[in-house]
Amino acid sequence: MAKRIFSGIQPTGTLHIGNYLGAIRNWVDLQRQAECIYCVVDYHAITIDVDPKTLRSASHSMALDLLACGVDPARSILFVQADVPQHTELAWILSCVTSYGDVARMTQFKDKSEKQEFVTAGLFTYPILQAADILMYRADGVPVGEDQVQHLELSRRIARRFNSRFGEVFPEPEPIVTKGARIMSLADPTSKMSKSAGEAHYVGVMEREASIRRKVRSAVTDVGLAPGETMSPGVANLFLILDIACELVGDATTVAELRADFVEGKLLYSRLKDTVFERLMDVLRPIQERRAKLAASGEVLDILGDGARRATAIAEETMSDVRRRVGLGSSDVG
Ligand code: TYM
């Protein structure tokens, strides 16, 4: 079992149910069994063009979303990445033990760079910053969705390479991936649900009920079966969302009933969709209510300030060890 957990999320865009069902619900669960450190990764956000006028408020807003989902500042450290600038220092040092070829293999860079007119070097080296985030806290478990698993492999390679050159400093972090690690788009169930694909593709955790109902009702169901498949990707995705939502609200019977009807060929997709909508709202409604209360209380800045202080204490300890082992600077001070 992992002893120290680290994970991060970008502040740009809306928190969607892919993020929540694939990763954030595990962030929340893991708080009961490990020391957890969670980060809103604003340095990662600037790898593509973001409006500087909105970035800080986006970071605050994402922190509020995470708190509403159940990240508990009494149990975990929650902070904004750039409040601990040591992350960029470690990223530089790690980039000097990372092979160019390893970074060039990252498939997410290929996908993301195709969508950009101006492809930054930061977008390319981003997975090294991600490794620095994790290794800074010597985390051994990282709850993520499936799209981050390749980045975690790279983080492990970087940890091994650093340790073999400079001595055992970093544990090799393992991804913690559960059911829901790849929630698909409702409008195109052959591609991953994502913030960037456009409104119709995702359901926001804080989205209004009427809009969620509309999106679930218009989810693409049968897009044709691939050879050997018994369920189309759209229907499978709705069942997956339903399955996790039922689990979260302690409903042990509905999924089995609907599955049985599906197998017998008597499941109306309208019923499936209505049930998905209802269970999803059972999960999201209390989160949305907590979000409203937290926003009104104005305590997020204090929580992030405290998180940054606690994260900095750990980061500074790691960095003085790293600087000394690598031989950087003129003395042990600073
Ligand atoms: P980000 O901000 O894109 O996504 C946050 C988390 O949500 C998961 N996720 C999904 N899970 C299931 N189905 C989906 N459709 C789906 N879409 C997103 C992601 O896998 C992720 O766990 N590079 C990271 C942020 C990061 C990070 C880190 C993560 C920076 N440093 C260190 C872990 C550890 C990212 O862009 O996630």
Short mmCIF file of C-alpha atoms and ligand atoms in Angstrom, two decimals:
data_model
loop_
_atom_site.label_atom_id
_atom_site.label_comp_id
_atom_site.label_asym_id
_atom_site.label_seq_id
_atom_site.Cartn_x
_atom_site.Cartn_y
_atom_site.Cartn_z
CA MET A 1 0.00 0.00 0.00
CA ALA A 2 1.30 3.45 -0.87
CA LYS A 3 2.50 5.57 2.02
CA ARG A 4 2.65 8.95 0.36
CA ILE A 5 0.28 10.02 -2.38
CA PHE A 6 0.76 12.87 -4.82
CA SER A 7 -1.45 13.95 -7.68
CA GLY A 8 -2.20 17.04 -9.72
CA ILE A 9 -4.80 18.61 -11.98
CA GLN A 10 -4.62 21.51 -14.41
CA PRO A 11 -6.63 24.59 -13.47
CA THR A 12 -7.70 25.47 -16.99
CA GLY A 13 -11.13 24.33 -18.10
CA THR A 14 -13.92 22.77 -16.13
CA LEU A 15 -13.64 19.83 -13.77
CA HIS A 16 -15.58 17.11 -15.60
CA ILE A 17 -16.94 13.74 -14.56
CA GLY A 18 -14.03 12.03 -16.33
CA ASN A 19 -11.65 13.77 -13.90
CA TYR A 20 -13.89 13.00 -10.96
CA LEU A 21 -14.75 9.36 -11.68
CA GLY A 22 -11.29 8.55 -13.04
CA ALA A 23 -9.10 10.29 -10.48
CA ILE A 24 -10.48 12.76 -7.94
CA ARG A 25 -12.77 10.27 -6.17
CA ASN A 26 -9.63 8.20 -5.55
CA TRP A 27 -7.81 11.28 -4.24
CA VAL A 28 -10.61 11.60 -1.71
CA ASP A 29 -10.64 7.91 -0.75
CA LEU A 30 -6.88 7.67 -0.33
CA GLN A 31 -6.94 10.35 2.34
CA ARG A 32 -8.14 7.70 4.77
CA GLN A 33 -5.07 5.53 4.39
CA ALA A 34 -2.07 7.64 3.37
CA GLU A 35 -0.43 11.02 3.59
CA CYS A 36 -1.80 12.90 0.58
CA ILE A 37 -0.49 15.91 -1.31
CA TYR A 38 -2.64 17.42 -4.04
CA CYS A 39 -1.70 20.17 -6.42
CA VAL A 40 -3.33 22.55 -8.86
CA VAL A 41 -0.68 22.58 -11.57
CA ASP A 42 -0.56 26.12 -12.95
CA TYR A 43 3.00 25.76 -14.33
CA HIS A 44 1.63 22.97 -16.52
CA ALA A 45 -1.25 25.15 -17.66
CA ILE A 46 1.07 27.73 -19.24
CA THR A 47 2.52 25.18 -21.68
CA ILE A 48 -0.27 26.37 -23.95
CA ASP A 49 -1.58 29.91 -24.36
CA VAL A 50 -3.60 30.92 -21.30
CA ASP A 51 -4.94 34.33 -20.39
CA PRO A 52 -2.86 35.71 -17.49
CA LYS A 53 -5.90 37.67 -16.30
CA THR A 54 -7.85 34.50 -15.60
CA LEU A 55 -5.19 31.98 -14.55
CA ARG A 56 -5.16 32.80 -10.83
CA SER A 57 -8.93 32.78 -10.55
CA ALA A 58 -8.96 29.47 -12.45
CA SER A 59 -6.54 28.05 -9.87
CA HIS A 60 -8.73 29.26 -6.99
CA SER A 61 -11.77 27.86 -8.69
CA MET A 62 -10.18 24.44 -9.25
CA ALA A 63 -9.09 24.37 -5.60
CA LEU A 64 -12.70 25.08 -4.57
CA ASP A 65 -13.90 22.28 -6.84
CA LEU A 66 -11.45 19.85 -5.25
CA LEU A 67 -12.46 20.85 -1.73
CA ALA A 68 -16.11 20.42 -2.68
CA CYS A 69 -15.34 16.94 -4.01
CA GLY A 70 -13.95 16.00 -0.60
CA VAL A 71 -10.27 16.92 -0.56
CA ASP A 72 -9.88 17.69 3.12
CA PRO A 73 -7.24 20.23 4.18
CA ALA A 74 -7.21 18.72 7.67
CA ARG A 75 -5.94 15.44 6.22
CA SER A 76 -4.12 16.49 3.05
CA ILE A 77 -1.94 19.22 1.67
CA LEU A 78 -3.65 21.18 -1.11
CA PHE A 79 -1.64 23.86 -2.88
CA VAL A 80 -1.03 25.68 -6.14
CA GLN A 81 2.13 24.52 -7.91
CA ALA A 82 3.75 27.91 -8.57
CA ASP A 83 3.51 28.77 -4.87
CA VAL A 84 6.33 26.22 -4.52
CA PRO A 85 8.78 27.29 -7.27
CA GLN A 86 11.18 24.50 -6.27
CA HIS A 87 9.15 22.35 -8.71
CA THR A 88 10.75 24.12 -11.65
CA GLU A 89 14.22 23.80 -10.16
CA LEU A 90 13.84 20.06 -9.71
CA ALA A 91 12.35 19.78 -13.21
CA TRP A 92 15.51 21.35 -14.65
CA ILE A 93 17.79 19.00 -12.73
CA LEU A 94 15.71 15.98 -13.72
CA SER A 95 15.69 17.09 -17.35
CA CYS A 96 19.46 16.61 -17.21
CA VAL A 97 19.07 12.92 -16.35
CA THR A 98 16.25 12.30 -18.84
CA SER A 99 16.90 11.04 -22.32
CA TYR A 100 15.48 13.04 -25.20
CA GLY A 101 14.23 9.80 -26.75
CA ASP A 102 12.19 8.93 -23.67
CA VAL A 103 10.40 12.28 -23.76
CA ALA A 104 9.89 12.09 -27.52
CA ARG A 105 7.91 8.86 -27.07
CA MET A 106 5.16 10.50 -25.01
CA THR A 107 1.94 10.09 -26.97
CA GLN A 108 0.13 12.91 -25.17
CA PHE A 109 2.61 15.41 -26.60
CA LYS A 110 1.83 14.18 -30.08
CA ASP A 111 -1.93 14.63 -29.52
CA LYS A 112 -1.65 18.00 -27.79
CA SER A 113 0.91 19.53 -30.14
CA GLU A 114 -1.25 18.77 -33.16
CA LYS A 115 -3.90 21.09 -31.74
CA GLN A 116 -1.48 24.00 -31.26
CA GLU A 117 -0.32 26.50 -33.81
CA PHE A 118 2.66 27.47 -31.65
CA VAL A 119 4.16 24.39 -29.99
CA THR A 120 6.23 25.36 -26.96
CA ALA A 121 9.28 23.53 -25.68
CA GLY A 122 7.43 23.50 -22.35
CA LEU A 123 4.69 21.34 -23.85
CA PHE A 124 7.40 18.90 -24.88
CA THR A 125 9.23 18.79 -21.53
CA TYR A 126 6.01 18.88 -19.49
CA PRO A 127 6.27 15.20 -18.41
CA ILE A 128 9.60 16.01 -16.72
CA LEU A 129 7.89 18.72 -14.67
CA GLN A 130 5.25 16.14 -13.80
CA ALA A 131 7.99 13.76 -12.62
CA ALA A 132 9.44 16.59 -10.52
CA ASP A 133 6.01 17.21 -8.93
CA ILE A 134 5.80 13.61 -7.81
CA LEU A 135 9.43 12.97 -6.88
CA MET A 136 9.69 16.22 -4.92
CA TYR A 137 7.48 14.68 -2.25
CA ARG A 138 8.98 11.19 -2.60
CA ALA A 139 5.47 9.94 -3.37
CA ASP A 140 5.07 6.24 -4.05
CA GLY A 141 1.43 6.28 -5.21
CA VAL A 142 -0.17 8.53 -7.83
CA PRO A 143 -3.94 8.32 -8.43
CA VAL A 144 -4.57 9.19 -12.08
CA GLY A 145 -6.64 8.35 -15.13
CA GLU A 146 -5.30 6.08 -17.84
CA ASP A 147 -3.99 8.94 -19.99
CA GLN A 148 -1.31 9.67 -17.35
CA VAL A 149 0.05 6.13 -17.04
CA GLN A 150 2.73 6.68 -19.69
CA HIS A 151 3.89 9.81 -17.86
CA LEU A 152 4.19 7.74 -14.69
CA GLU A 153 6.40 5.21 -16.49
CA LEU A 154 8.64 8.09 -17.45
CA SER A 155 8.67 9.33 -13.85
CA ARG A 156 9.87 5.91 -12.72
CA ARG A 157 12.62 5.85 -15.33
CA ILE A 158 13.75 9.31 -14.27
CA ALA A 159 13.78 8.26 -10.58
CA ARG A 160 15.87 5.17 -11.42
CA ARG A 161 18.31 7.18 -13.49
CA PHE A 162 18.72 9.83 -10.81
CA ASN A 163 19.17 7.23 -8.06
CA SER A 164 21.76 5.29 -10.01
CA ARG A 165 23.83 8.44 -10.62
CA PHE A 166 23.47 10.24 -7.32
CA GLY A 167 22.33 7.66 -4.75
CA GLU A 168 18.95 6.46 -3.53
CA VAL A 169 16.78 9.54 -3.15
CA PHE A 170 13.48 8.83 -4.89
CA PRO A 171 11.07 5.92 -4.57
CA GLU A 172 9.61 4.75 -7.90
CA PRO A 173 6.04 6.07 -8.05
CA GLU A 174 3.26 3.69 -9.08
CA PRO A 175 0.05 4.82 -10.77
CA ILE A 176 -3.15 4.08 -8.86
CA VAL A 177 -5.74 3.44 -11.54
CA THR A 178 -9.27 2.18 -10.92
CA LYS A 179 -12.51 1.57 -12.77
CA GLY A 180 -13.39 4.76 -14.61
CA ALA A 181 -9.81 5.56 -15.55
CA ARG A 182 -10.98 6.22 -19.08
CA ILE A 183 -14.39 7.85 -19.28
CA MET A 184 -15.31 8.55 -22.88
CA SER A 185 -16.93 11.58 -24.46
CA LEU A 186 -20.74 11.48 -24.51
CA ALA A 187 -20.88 12.97 -28.00
CA ASP A 188 -18.11 10.79 -29.41
CA PRO A 189 -17.66 7.66 -27.31
CA THR A 190 -14.62 6.60 -29.30
CA SER A 191 -12.59 9.46 -27.82
CA LYS A 192 -11.72 10.32 -24.23
CA MET A 193 -13.87 12.81 -22.33
CA SER A 194 -11.77 15.97 -22.19
CA LYS A 195 -11.97 19.66 -21.42
CA SER A 196 -10.67 20.66 -24.80
CA ALA A 197 -13.00 18.71 -27.11
CA GLY A 198 -15.89 21.17 -26.62
CA GLU A 199 -19.08 21.59 -24.57
CA ALA A 200 -21.04 18.62 -25.93
CA HIS A 201 -18.29 16.17 -25.07
CA TYR A 202 -18.14 16.48 -21.32
CA VAL A 203 -20.34 16.80 -18.26
CA GLY A 204 -19.02 19.32 -15.75
CA VAL A 205 -19.09 18.37 -12.08
CA MET A 206 -20.54 21.82 -11.29
CA GLU A 207 -22.78 21.99 -14.35
CA ARG A 208 -26.46 22.89 -14.00
CA GLU A 209 -28.86 20.01 -13.71
CA ALA A 210 -30.89 20.90 -16.80
CA SER A 211 -27.78 21.01 -18.93
CA ILE A 212 -26.51 17.68 -17.58
CA ARG A 213 -29.90 16.12 -18.33
CA ARG A 214 -29.77 17.42 -21.89
CA LYS A 215 -26.23 16.11 -22.46
CA VAL A 216 -26.91 12.67 -21.01
CA ARG A 217 -30.13 12.39 -23.01
CA SER A 218 -28.34 13.19 -26.23
CA ALA A 219 -25.38 10.88 -25.55
CA VAL A 220 -24.45 8.84 -28.59
CA THR A 221 -25.38 5.21 -27.96
CA ASP A 222 -25.09 2.84 -30.90
CA VAL A 223 -22.26 3.81 -33.17
CA GLY A 224 -22.00 0.29 -34.57
CA LEU A 225 -20.28 -2.68 -33.01
CA ALA A 226 -16.67 -3.58 -33.68
CA PRO A 227 -16.10 -7.28 -34.47
CA GLY A 228 -16.41 -9.35 -31.29
CA GLU A 229 -18.09 -6.55 -29.35
CA THR A 230 -21.45 -7.13 -27.69
CA MET A 231 -22.01 -3.56 -26.57
CA SER A 232 -21.27 -0.36 -28.47
CA PRO A 233 -18.75 2.07 -26.94
CA GLY A 234 -21.43 4.66 -26.15
CA VAL A 235 -23.62 2.18 -24.24
CA ALA A 236 -20.58 0.70 -22.47
CA ASN A 237 -19.56 4.21 -21.40
CA LEU A 238 -23.02 4.96 -19.99
CA PHE A 239 -22.95 1.67 -18.10
CA LEU A 240 -19.51 2.48 -16.72
CA ILE A 241 -20.63 5.92 -15.51
CA LEU A 242 -23.75 4.35 -14.01
CA ASP A 243 -21.76 1.59 -12.35
CA ILE A 244 -19.42 4.00 -10.54
CA ALA A 245 -22.18 6.47 -9.67
CA CYS A 246 -24.24 3.63 -8.14
CA GLU A 247 -21.20 2.45 -6.20
CA LEU A 248 -20.64 5.95 -4.85
CA VAL A 249 -24.23 6.28 -3.60
CA GLY A 250 -24.45 2.70 -2.32
CA ASP A 251 -26.95 1.44 -4.90
CA ALA A 252 -26.14 -2.26 -5.30
CA THR A 253 -28.97 -3.39 -7.58
CA THR A 254 -29.71 -0.97 -10.42
CA VAL A 255 -26.73 -1.77 -12.66
CA ALA A 256 -27.31 -5.52 -12.50
CA GLU A 257 -31.00 -5.03 -13.36
CA LEU A 258 -30.27 -2.84 -16.35
CA ARG A 259 -27.50 -5.14 -17.55
CA ALA A 260 -29.85 -8.11 -17.41
CA ASP A 261 -32.41 -6.19 -19.45
CA PHE A 262 -29.71 -5.25 -21.94
CA VAL A 263 -28.67 -8.89 -22.37
CA GLU A 264 -32.28 -9.87 -22.91
CA GLY A 265 -32.59 -7.14 -25.51
CA LYS A 266 -35.32 -5.25 -23.66
CA LEU A 267 -33.41 -2.23 -22.37
CA LEU A 268 -34.61 1.06 -23.76
CA TYR A 269 -31.70 3.46 -24.05
CA SER A 270 -33.96 6.27 -22.84
CA ARG A 271 -34.33 4.37 -19.54
CA LEU A 272 -30.59 3.79 -19.33
CA LYS A 273 -29.95 7.50 -19.89
CA ASP A 274 -32.56 8.63 -17.37
CA THR A 275 -31.05 6.31 -14.76
CA VAL A 276 -27.52 7.54 -15.50
CA PHE A 277 -28.73 11.11 -15.11
CA GLU A 278 -30.48 10.39 -11.80
CA ARG A 279 -27.57 8.53 -10.19
CA LEU A 280 -25.09 11.07 -11.49
CA MET A 281 -27.08 13.88 -9.89
CA ASP A 282 -27.18 11.89 -6.63
CA VAL A 283 -23.37 12.05 -6.73
CA LEU A 284 -23.01 15.62 -8.02
CA ARG A 285 -25.75 17.44 -6.09
CA PRO A 286 -24.02 17.31 -2.68
CA ILE A 287 -20.71 18.32 -4.29
CA GLN A 288 -22.38 21.31 -5.93
CA GLU A 289 -23.98 22.31 -2.63
CA ARG A 290 -20.67 22.09 -0.79
CA ARG A 291 -19.03 24.15 -3.55
CA ALA A 292 -21.54 26.96 -3.06
CA LYS A 293 -20.96 27.02 0.71
CA LEU A 294 -17.19 26.95 0.38
CA ALA A 295 -17.16 29.74 -2.18
CA ALA A 296 -19.27 31.89 0.14
CA SER A 297 -16.99 31.22 3.11
CA GLY A 298 -13.94 32.67 1.34
CA GLU A 299 -11.56 30.31 3.13
CA VAL A 300 -9.88 28.93 0.01
CA LEU A 301 -7.00 31.42 0.05
CA ASP A 302 -6.10 30.51 3.64
CA ILE A 303 -6.24 26.81 2.79
CA LEU A 304 -3.96 27.30 -0.21
CA GLY A 305 -1.57 29.49 1.80
CA ASP A 306 -1.30 26.85 4.49
CA GLY A 307 -0.90 24.11 1.87
CA ALA A 308 1.91 26.03 0.17
CA ARG A 309 3.75 26.45 3.46
CA ARG A 310 3.53 22.75 4.27
CA ALA A 311 4.50 21.71 0.73
CA THR A 312 7.44 24.14 0.75
CA ALA A 313 8.84 22.59 3.95
CA ILE A 314 8.97 19.15 2.27
CA ALA A 315 10.20 20.56 -1.06
CA GLU A 316 13.05 22.46 0.58
CA GLU A 317 14.21 19.33 2.37
CA THR A 318 14.25 17.39 -0.90
CA MET A 319 15.99 20.19 -2.76
CA SER A 320 18.81 20.66 -0.30
CA ASP A 321 19.51 16.93 -0.49
CA VAL A 322 19.32 17.00 -4.31
CA ARG A 323 21.52 20.12 -4.66
CA ARG A 324 24.14 18.59 -2.36
CA ARG A 325 24.18 15.22 -4.14
CA VAL A 326 24.41 16.80 -7.59
CA GLY A 327 27.06 19.26 -6.40
CA LEU A 328 25.11 22.41 -7.18
CA GLY A 329 25.67 25.82 -5.60
CA SER A 330 28.59 27.05 -3.52
CA SER A 331 27.48 25.77 -0.13
CA ASP A 332 24.78 23.89 1.71
CA VAL A 333 23.09 27.15 2.63
CA GLY A 334 20.05 27.98 0.49
P1 TYM B 1 -5.46 16.65 -16.17
O1 TYM B 1 -5.60 17.99 -15.54
O2 TYM B 1 -5.65 16.56 -17.65
O3 TYM B 1 -6.49 15.63 -15.52
C1 TYM B 1 -6.62 15.45 -14.10
C2 TYM B 1 -6.89 13.98 -13.80
O4 TYM B 1 -8.08 13.51 -14.46
C3 TYM B 1 -7.80 12.34 -15.20
N1 TYM B 1 -8.66 12.29 -16.40
C4 TYM B 1 -9.50 11.30 -16.69
N2 TYM B 1 -9.80 10.15 -16.06
C5 TYM B 1 -10.73 9.35 -16.64
N3 TYM B 1 -11.37 9.63 -17.80
C6 TYM B 1 -11.10 10.78 -18.47
N4 TYM B 1 -11.74 11.06 -19.60
C7 TYM B 1 -10.14 11.67 -17.91
N5 TYM B 1 -9.63 12.86 -18.31
C8 TYM B 1 -8.74 13.23 -17.37
C9 TYM B 1 -6.32 12.46 -15.58
O5 TYM B 1 -5.76 11.20 -15.90
C10 TYM B 1 -5.74 13.06 -14.31
O6 TYM B 1 -5.49 12.05 -13.36
N6 TYM B 1 -0.51 16.00 -16.36
C11 TYM B 1 -1.69 15.94 -15.50
C12 TYM B 1 -1.55 16.81 -14.27
C13 TYM B 1 -0.35 16.54 -13.43
C14 TYM B 1 -0.11 15.44 -12.59
C15 TYM B 1 1.14 15.68 -11.97
C16 TYM B 1 -0.84 14.29 -12.31
C17 TYM B 1 0.73 17.38 -13.30
N7 TYM B 1 1.61 16.87 -12.44
C18 TYM B 1 1.70 14.77 -11.07
C19 TYM B 1 -0.28 13.38 -11.41
C20 TYM B 1 0.96 13.63 -10.81
C21 TYM B 1 -2.89 16.41 -16.27
O7 TYM B 1 -2.78 17.16 -17.21
O8 TYM B 1 -4.07 15.98 -15.75
#
